[in-house]
Amino acid sequence: MPETVVMKFGGTSVASAEDIQRAARRIVAAREGGQQVVAVLSARGKTTDDLVAAAFEISARPLEREMDMLLSTGERISCALCAMAIHDMGHSAISLTGSQAGIVTDSSHTKARILDVRGDRIRAALTDDRIVLVAGFQGVSTQSHDVTTLGRGGSDTTAVAVAAALGAGVCEIYTDVAGVFSADPRLVPNARKLKLVSFDEMLEMSSSGAGVLQLRAVEYARNYNVRIHCRSSFDDAPGTLVLGEDETMERPMVTAITHAHEARVTLAGLRDEPGVAGRVFGALADANVNVDMIIQNEPVSADQRADLSFTVASDDLRSATEVLAPLGVGERTETDPHVGKVSIVGAGMRSHPGVAAQVFRTFGDHEINIEMISTSPIKISCVIAAERVPDAVRALHEAFELGAEAVLEEDPSGVHRPRVAS
Ligand code: ASP
Ligand code: MG
C-alpha cells in the first residue's frame, strides 16, 4: 500500500489561477513520487470574508443555517478549479464537498465540531488511482442533514481529521508563512523558524495569538497523534513539524513568544460570597463568550468587597457586558476594549524554575507594567498596555536568546538550547 499524505492549502495558496496551478503541481509531484494524495483546500483569498460581508449586506441577522450554505461554497470553488488543473496535468482527480467526503459534524451551525470522518468515498477514489480534493471547513450533520461549517480557519481541522481517518503519515499545511516562528517576524526581525514544536506547545501558542494553525486542529492532532508539517506553499524549504513530545526529545526551556490583543472587563465591588463567580461565568458561557484570563482577589478584611477581572476576545466584549448588566453583581463594571497579552511558551519550563522571575524582571527593566498574570506549566502570560506589546515581545525574545544569531548550539535534530539564565 502506498503511503497517504494529506496536503492542506490555505486561502493565500489558492488565491489566483497561478496559485491554484502551483498547488496542483505540488499535489501532482507528490502523486508522481508514489504517494496517495488527499488535498484539503480553503476558500480562495478573501472569499470567506466577502461571503460574510455579502450576507450582512442582505440581512442584519443572517440565519445560521443559510450562512453555512453560503460559506461552504468558497472551498468548493477551490476544489473544483484545482481538480480541473490536475486533470490538465494528466492525472485523474475528483473534488468532494465535506458532506461527500463523509465529514460528519454536530449541528451547531458556524462552529460545528467534527464527530466522525467516514472516509469510504475518499478511500474508494484513492484505490481508483485518483487524487482527492476535499472542501475544507465544512461537514454535514447526520442529525439535521444540513451543511455545517467549522468556524474560521476550520480547513486546518478538516485536514487533520482526514489525515487521522486515513492514517496518513503526515498532514502538510501549506500556507503563506515559512513555518512557526519564535515570535512574529513582523515585530522581531531575527525571529527564528522552529524546526520542531510539541503538540502541547503549539496548543498554548495557538491559544495565545500564533495564527498559523487553528486551535481545534492542534487539539485534534494531539488527540489522534497526527504529525503536522507547517510550511510555505511558495518554496520547497522544510517548515515546522508539530508532533508528540516524546519525539521532540530534549526541549528548550523557552520555545516562542506570542502576543494577542484582547478586551478586559472588571467587575468592582462584588459581594464576597459563594456563587457569584458561578453566576458571572455561567452567564458568559451561555452567551458563548470565551473567557481567557481571570483574576480575583480575596478581600483583605471581612467587610470589604472583591474585584474580578477577566479578558475576552475583542469581538465578544459587547456580548459580555450585555449579559452581565442584568445580573446586578458588583457595584460597577469597567471595560478596556484594548489590552495586550504577551506569552512565553516552552515545554522545558516545567523543569526550569526561574523563568517567571526572568519574564517579570525583563518587563521591569523595560518599564513595562504588568496588569494581569496567568500561568500554565508551559506558559506564562501577562496582560500589559496594548501599545507596549511590540517592546515586550522584542525584550523577551532577546532576554531568552531566541533570535537566529543567538543560537549557541544546534544539534542535528534541530533542538535549540539557549543558555539557562536563572
Ligand atoms: N475559508 C475559511 C476561513 O477563511 C476556512 C479556512 O480558511 O480555513 O476562515
Ligand atoms: Mg484561512
Coordinates of C-alpha atoms and ligand atoms in Angstrom, one line a residue:
M1 CA 0.0 0.0 0.0
P2 CA 1.5 3.4 -1.0
E3 CA 1.7 5.9 1.8
T4 CA -1.1 8.5 2.0
V5 CA -0.3 12.2 2.5
V6 CA -2.8 14.9 3.3
M7 CA -1.9 18.3 1.9
K8 CA -3.8 21.4 3.0
F9 CA -3.6 24.7 1.1
G10 CA -4.7 27.9 2.8
G11 CA -6.6 30.7 1.2
T12 CA -3.5 32.7 0.1
S13 CA -2.1 29.5 -1.5
V14 CA -5.1 29.1 -3.9
A15 CA -6.0 32.8 -4.4
S16 CA -5.1 33.4 -8.0
A17 CA -5.2 31.0 -11.0
E18 CA -1.4 30.8 -10.8
D19 CA -1.6 29.9 -7.1
I20 CA -4.1 27.1 -7.9
Q21 CA -1.8 25.8 -10.6
R22 CA 1.2 25.9 -8.2
A23 CA -0.8 23.9 -5.6
A24 CA -1.8 21.5 -8.3
R25 CA 1.8 21.0 -9.4
R26 CA 2.8 20.2 -5.8
I27 CA 0.0 17.7 -5.5
V28 CA 0.9 16.0 -8.7
A29 CA 4.5 15.9 -7.7
A30 CA 3.6 14.0 -4.5
R31 CA 1.5 11.6 -6.5
E32 CA 4.2 11.0 -9.0
G33 CA 6.6 10.5 -6.1
G34 CA 4.4 7.4 -5.3
Q35 CA 2.2 8.8 -2.6
Q36 CA -1.6 8.7 -2.5
V37 CA -2.7 12.3 -2.1
V38 CA -5.7 13.9 -0.5
A39 CA -5.7 17.7 -0.7
V40 CA -7.9 19.8 1.5
L41 CA -8.4 23.3 0.2
S42 CA -9.5 26.6 1.8
A43 CA -11.6 29.3 0.0
R44 CA -9.6 31.5 -2.3
G45 CA -8.0 34.6 -0.9
K46 CA -10.6 36.7 0.9
T47 CA -13.6 34.8 -0.4
T48 CA -15.0 33.8 3.0
D49 CA -14.7 37.4 4.3
D50 CA -16.5 38.6 1.1
L51 CA -19.3 36.0 1.6
V52 CA -19.8 37.1 5.2
A53 CA -20.0 40.7 4.0
A54 CA -22.5 39.7 1.4
A55 CA -24.7 38.1 4.0
F56 CA -24.7 41.2 6.2
E57 CA -25.5 43.4 3.2
I58 CA -28.7 41.4 2.9
S59 CA -29.6 40.9 6.5
A60 CA -28.6 42.2 9.9
R61 CA -29.0 38.8 11.4
P62 CA -28.4 36.2 8.8
L63 CA -29.8 32.7 9.6
E64 CA -27.0 30.5 10.7
R65 CA -28.2 27.6 8.6
E66 CA -28.1 29.7 5.5
M67 CA -24.8 31.3 6.5
D68 CA -23.3 27.8 6.4
M69 CA -24.8 27.1 3.0
L70 CA -23.3 30.3 1.8
L71 CA -19.8 30.0 3.3
S72 CA -19.3 26.3 2.3
T73 CA -19.4 27.4 -1.3
G74 CA -15.9 29.1 -1.1
E75 CA -14.0 25.9 -0.5
R76 CA -16.0 24.0 -3.2
I77 CA -14.9 26.6 -5.8
S78 CA -11.2 26.0 -4.9
C79 CA -11.5 22.2 -5.1
A80 CA -13.4 22.2 -8.4
L81 CA -10.8 24.5 -10.0
C82 CA -7.9 22.6 -8.7
A83 CA -9.4 19.3 -9.9
M84 CA -9.5 20.8 -13.4
A85 CA -5.9 22.0 -13.2
I86 CA -4.7 18.5 -12.1
H87 CA -6.7 16.9 -14.9
D88 CA -4.9 19.1 -17.4
M89 CA -1.6 17.8 -15.9
G90 CA -2.6 14.3 -16.9
H91 CA -3.8 13.0 -13.6
S92 CA -7.3 11.9 -12.5
A93 CA -8.7 14.0 -9.7
I94 CA -12.1 14.3 -8.0
S95 CA -13.4 17.1 -5.8
L96 CA -15.7 16.3 -2.9
T97 CA -17.8 18.6 -0.6
G98 CA -17.3 18.0 3.1
S99 CA -20.5 16.1 3.1
Q100 CA -19.5 13.9 0.1
A101 CA -16.2 13.2 1.8
G102 CA -18.0 11.9 4.9
I103 CA -17.2 14.7 7.4
V104 CA -19.9 14.3 10.0
T105 CA -20.3 17.1 12.5
D106 CA -22.7 18.1 15.2
S107 CA -25.5 20.5 14.2
S108 CA -24.1 23.8 15.7
H109 CA -24.1 26.0 12.7
T110 CA -21.0 28.2 12.0
K111 CA -19.0 26.5 14.8
A112 CA -19.7 22.8 14.3
R113 CA -17.4 20.1 15.7
I114 CA -16.3 17.0 13.7
L115 CA -17.8 13.8 15.2
D116 CA -16.7 11.3 12.6
V117 CA -14.9 11.1 9.2
R118 CA -16.5 8.3 7.2
G119 CA -13.7 8.1 4.6
D120 CA -15.2 5.4 2.4
R121 CA -15.6 7.6 -0.6
I122 CA -12.1 9.1 -0.3
R123 CA -10.6 5.6 0.1
A124 CA -12.5 4.3 -2.9
A125 CA -11.3 7.2 -5.1
L126 CA -7.7 6.6 -3.9
T127 CA -7.9 3.0 -4.8
D128 CA -9.1 4.0 -8.2
D129 CA -5.8 5.9 -8.5
R130 CA -7.4 9.3 -8.2
I131 CA -6.2 12.4 -6.4
V132 CA -8.9 13.5 -4.0
L133 CA -9.7 17.2 -3.3
V134 CA -11.8 17.7 -0.1
A135 CA -13.5 21.1 0.5
G136 CA -12.2 22.2 3.9
F137 CA -14.1 24.0 6.7
Q138 CA -17.4 22.1 6.3
G139 CA -19.3 19.0 7.0
V140 CA -22.8 17.7 7.4
S141 CA -24.9 17.0 10.5
T142 CA -26.4 13.5 10.3
Q143 CA -29.0 14.7 12.7
S144 CA -30.3 17.7 10.8
H145 CA -29.0 16.6 7.4
D146 CA -27.8 20.2 6.9
V147 CA -24.4 21.6 5.8
T148 CA -22.3 22.9 8.6
T149 CA -19.1 24.9 8.9
L150 CA -16.3 24.5 11.4
G151 CA -15.5 28.1 12.4
R152 CA -13.0 30.5 10.9
G153 CA -9.7 28.7 9.9
G154 CA -11.5 25.4 10.1
S155 CA -9.9 23.9 7.0
D156 CA -6.9 23.0 9.2
T157 CA -9.2 20.9 11.3
T158 CA -10.7 19.2 8.2
A159 CA -7.1 18.3 7.1
V160 CA -6.1 16.9 10.4
A161 CA -9.3 14.9 10.8
V162 CA -8.9 13.4 7.3
A163 CA -5.3 12.6 8.0
A164 CA -6.3 10.8 11.2
A165 CA -9.1 8.9 9.5
L166 CA -6.8 7.7 6.7
G167 CA -3.8 7.0 8.9
A168 CA -1.8 9.4 6.8
G169 CA 1.9 9.7 7.7
V170 CA 1.8 13.4 7.9
C171 CA -0.6 16.3 7.5
E172 CA 1.1 19.0 5.5
I173 CA -0.3 22.5 6.0
Y174 CA 0.8 24.8 3.1
T175 CA 0.5 28.5 3.9
D176 CA 2.0 31.9 3.2
V177 CA 4.5 31.7 6.0
A178 CA 7.5 29.5 6.2
G179 CA 6.5 27.8 9.4
V180 CA 6.1 28.5 13.1
F181 CA 8.4 31.2 14.4
S182 CA 10.0 32.0 17.7
A183 CA 8.0 35.3 17.6
D184 CA 6.0 37.2 15.0
P185 CA 8.8 38.1 12.4
R186 CA 6.9 41.4 11.7
L187 CA 7.8 42.5 15.2
V188 CA 11.1 40.7 15.7
P189 CA 13.2 40.7 12.6
N190 CA 15.6 38.0 13.9
A191 CA 12.8 35.6 14.9
R192 CA 13.8 32.0 14.1
K193 CA 11.8 29.4 12.2
L194 CA 11.3 26.5 14.6
K195 CA 12.1 23.0 13.4
L196 CA 10.1 21.2 16.0
V197 CA 7.2 22.2 18.3
S198 CA 5.3 19.8 20.6
F199 CA 1.6 19.5 20.4
D200 CA 1.3 21.0 23.9
E201 CA 3.4 24.0 23.0
M202 CA 1.5 24.5 19.8
L203 CA -1.8 24.4 21.7
E204 CA -0.5 27.1 24.0
M205 CA 0.8 29.1 21.1
S206 CA -2.4 28.8 19.0
S207 CA -4.5 29.9 22.0
S208 CA -2.2 32.8 22.8
G209 CA -2.0 34.5 19.4
A210 CA 0.1 32.4 17.0
G211 CA -2.2 32.5 13.9
V212 CA -0.6 29.7 11.9
L213 CA -2.8 26.8 13.0
Q214 CA -6.4 26.7 14.1
L215 CA -6.5 25.8 17.8
R216 CA -9.0 23.0 17.3
A217 CA -6.8 21.4 14.6
V218 CA -3.9 21.2 17.0
E219 CA -6.2 19.7 19.7
Y220 CA -7.4 17.1 17.1
A221 CA -3.8 16.4 16.0
R222 CA -2.8 15.8 19.6
N223 CA -5.7 13.6 20.4
Y224 CA -5.1 11.4 17.3
N225 CA -1.4 11.8 17.2
V226 CA -1.3 13.3 13.7
R227 CA 2.0 14.9 12.8
I228 CA 1.6 18.3 11.2
H229 CA 4.2 19.8 8.9
C230 CA 3.5 23.6 8.6
R231 CA 5.3 25.0 5.6
S232 CA 5.3 27.6 2.8
S233 CA 3.5 26.8 -0.4
F234 CA 5.8 29.2 -2.2
D235 CA 9.1 27.3 -1.8
D236 CA 10.4 23.9 -1.0
A237 CA 12.2 24.6 2.3
P238 CA 11.1 22.5 5.2
G239 CA 8.8 24.2 7.7
T240 CA 8.0 23.3 11.2
L241 CA 7.0 19.9 12.5
V242 CA 4.4 19.7 15.2
L243 CA 4.4 16.4 16.9
G244 CA 4.3 14.4 20.2
E245 CA 6.7 15.4 22.9
D246 CA 8.4 12.0 23.1
E247 CA 9.5 12.6 19.5
T248 CA 10.8 16.1 20.1
M249 CA 13.5 14.8 22.6
E250 CA 15.1 17.4 24.9
R251 CA 13.1 20.5 24.9
P252 CA 14.5 24.1 25.0
M253 CA 13.4 26.0 28.1
V254 CA 11.6 28.6 26.1
T255 CA 10.3 28.0 22.5
A256 CA 8.4 31.1 21.5
I257 CA 6.9 34.4 22.4
T258 CA 3.4 35.0 21.2
H259 CA 1.1 38.0 21.5
A260 CA -2.6 38.9 21.1
H261 CA -5.0 41.7 21.6
E262 CA -8.0 41.3 23.9
A263 CA -10.5 43.3 25.9
R264 CA -10.8 43.3 29.6
V265 CA -13.8 43.5 31.9
T266 CA -13.5 44.4 35.6
L267 CA -16.4 43.9 38.0
A268 CA -15.6 46.0 41.0
G269 CA -17.3 45.7 44.4
L270 CA -18.5 42.1 44.3
R271 CA -20.1 40.6 47.3
D272 CA -17.6 38.1 48.8
E273 CA -19.9 35.1 49.0
P274 CA -20.3 31.7 47.3
G275 CA -22.0 31.5 43.9
V276 CA -21.1 34.9 42.5
A277 CA -18.3 33.7 40.1
G278 CA -20.5 30.8 39.0
R279 CA -23.3 33.2 38.0
V280 CA -20.9 35.5 36.2
F281 CA -19.1 32.9 34.2
G282 CA -22.3 30.8 33.7
A283 CA -24.0 33.8 32.0
L284 CA -20.9 34.3 29.8
A285 CA -20.8 30.7 28.8
D286 CA -24.5 30.7 27.9
A287 CA -23.8 33.6 25.6
N288 CA -20.9 31.6 24.0
V289 CA -18.3 34.1 25.3
N290 CA -14.9 32.5 25.6
V291 CA -13.2 33.8 28.7
D292 CA -9.4 33.8 28.7
M293 CA -7.6 35.1 31.8
I294 CA -9.4 35.5 35.1
I295 CA -8.2 37.3 38.2
Q296 CA -10.0 37.7 41.5
N297 CA -8.6 38.8 44.9
E298 CA -9.9 37.7 48.2
P299 CA -10.7 40.9 50.1
V300 CA -8.3 41.5 53.0
S301 CA -10.9 42.2 55.6
A302 CA -14.3 40.7 56.1
D303 CA -16.4 43.8 55.3
Q304 CA -14.6 44.5 52.0
R305 CA -15.7 43.6 48.6
A306 CA -13.9 41.7 45.8
D307 CA -12.8 42.8 42.4
L308 CA -12.9 40.4 39.5
S309 CA -11.2 40.9 36.1
F310 CA -11.2 38.8 33.0
T311 CA -10.2 39.1 29.4
V312 CA -12.2 38.1 26.3
A313 CA -11.7 38.4 22.6
S314 CA -12.4 42.0 21.5
D315 CA -15.4 40.8 19.4
D316 CA -17.0 39.4 22.5
L317 CA -16.8 42.5 24.7
R318 CA -20.2 43.7 23.7
S319 CA -21.9 40.4 24.4
A320 CA -20.0 40.1 27.7
T321 CA -21.2 43.5 29.0
E322 CA -24.7 42.9 27.8
V323 CA -25.2 39.6 29.6
L324 CA -23.5 40.8 32.8
A325 CA -25.6 44.0 33.2
P326 CA -28.9 42.3 34.2
L327 CA -27.1 40.1 36.8
G328 CA -26.6 43.1 39.0
V329 CA -23.5 41.6 40.7
G330 CA -20.9 44.2 41.8
E331 CA -21.1 47.9 42.2
R332 CA -19.7 48.9 38.9
T333 CA -18.3 47.4 35.7
E334 CA -15.3 48.8 33.9
T335 CA -14.1 47.8 30.5
D336 CA -10.9 48.3 28.5
P337 CA -11.5 47.4 24.8
H338 CA -7.8 47.2 24.0
V339 CA -5.3 45.4 26.2
G340 CA -2.3 43.4 25.0
K341 CA -1.3 39.9 26.1
V342 CA 2.2 38.6 25.7
S343 CA 3.0 35.0 26.4
I344 CA 6.1 32.9 26.7
V345 CA 5.8 29.3 25.8
G346 CA 8.1 26.3 26.3
A347 CA 7.8 22.7 27.4
G348 CA 11.2 23.0 29.1
M349 CA 9.7 25.5 31.6
R350 CA 8.3 22.6 33.6
S351 CA 11.7 21.7 34.8
H352 CA 13.3 25.1 34.9
P353 CA 12.3 27.3 37.9
G354 CA 13.1 31.0 37.5
V355 CA 11.5 31.6 34.1
A356 CA 8.7 33.7 35.6
A357 CA 11.1 35.7 37.6
Q358 CA 13.1 36.5 34.4
V359 CA 10.0 37.4 32.5
F360 CA 8.9 39.9 35.2
R361 CA 12.4 41.3 35.6
T362 CA 12.6 41.9 31.8
F363 CA 9.3 43.8 31.9
G364 CA 10.6 45.8 34.9
D365 CA 13.9 46.7 33.1
H366 CA 11.9 48.0 30.2
E367 CA 9.4 49.9 32.4
I368 CA 6.5 47.8 31.2
N369 CA 3.8 47.5 33.8
I370 CA 2.1 44.1 34.2
E371 CA -1.6 44.3 34.7
M372 CA -2.6 40.6 34.9
I373 CA -0.6 37.3 35.0
S374 CA -1.7 33.8 34.3
T375 CA 0.4 30.6 34.0
S376 CA 0.2 27.0 32.9
P377 CA 3.0 24.5 33.4
I378 CA 4.4 25.5 30.0
K379 CA 3.2 29.1 29.6
I380 CA 3.4 32.5 31.3
S381 CA 1.0 35.2 30.0
C382 CA 1.0 38.8 31.0
V383 CA -1.6 41.4 30.2
I384 CA 0.0 44.8 29.5
A385 CA -0.9 48.1 27.8
A386 CA -1.7 47.4 24.2
E387 CA 0.9 49.9 22.9
R388 CA 3.7 48.2 24.8
V389 CA 3.2 44.8 23.1
P390 CA 5.9 45.2 20.4
D391 CA 8.5 46.3 23.0
A392 CA 7.6 43.5 25.3
V393 CA 7.8 40.8 22.6
R394 CA 11.2 42.1 21.5
A395 CA 12.5 42.3 25.0
L396 CA 11.5 38.8 25.9
H397 CA 12.8 37.4 22.7
E398 CA 16.1 39.0 23.4
A399 CA 16.2 38.1 27.1
F400 CA 15.7 34.4 26.3
E401 CA 18.1 34.5 23.4
L402 CA 15.6 33.1 20.9
G403 CA 16.9 35.0 17.9
A404 CA 18.5 33.5 14.9
E405 CA 22.1 34.7 15.5
A406 CA 21.8 33.8 19.2
V407 CA 21.8 30.1 18.5
L408 CA 24.5 28.7 20.7
E409 CA 24.2 25.1 19.9
E410 CA 22.2 23.3 17.4
D411 CA 22.3 19.6 17.2
P412 CA 21.2 17.7 14.1
S413 CA 17.7 17.1 15.5
G414 CA 17.3 20.9 15.3
V415 CA 16.7 21.2 19.0
H416 CA 18.0 24.6 20.1
R417 CA 19.2 25.0 23.7
P418 CA 19.6 28.6 24.8
R419 CA 21.6 29.3 28.0
V420 CA 19.5 28.9 31.1
A421 CA 19.5 32.4 32.5
S422 CA 18.2 31.9 36.0
Ligands
ASP1 N1 -12.3 29.8 4.5 C1 -12.4 29.7 5.9 C2 -11.9 30.9 6.6 O1 -11.5 31.8 5.9 C3 -11.8 28.4 6.4 C4 -10.3 28.4 6.3 O2 -9.7 29.1 5.5 O3 -9.7 27.5 6.9 O4 -12.0 31.0 7.8
MG2 MG -7.8 30.5 6.2

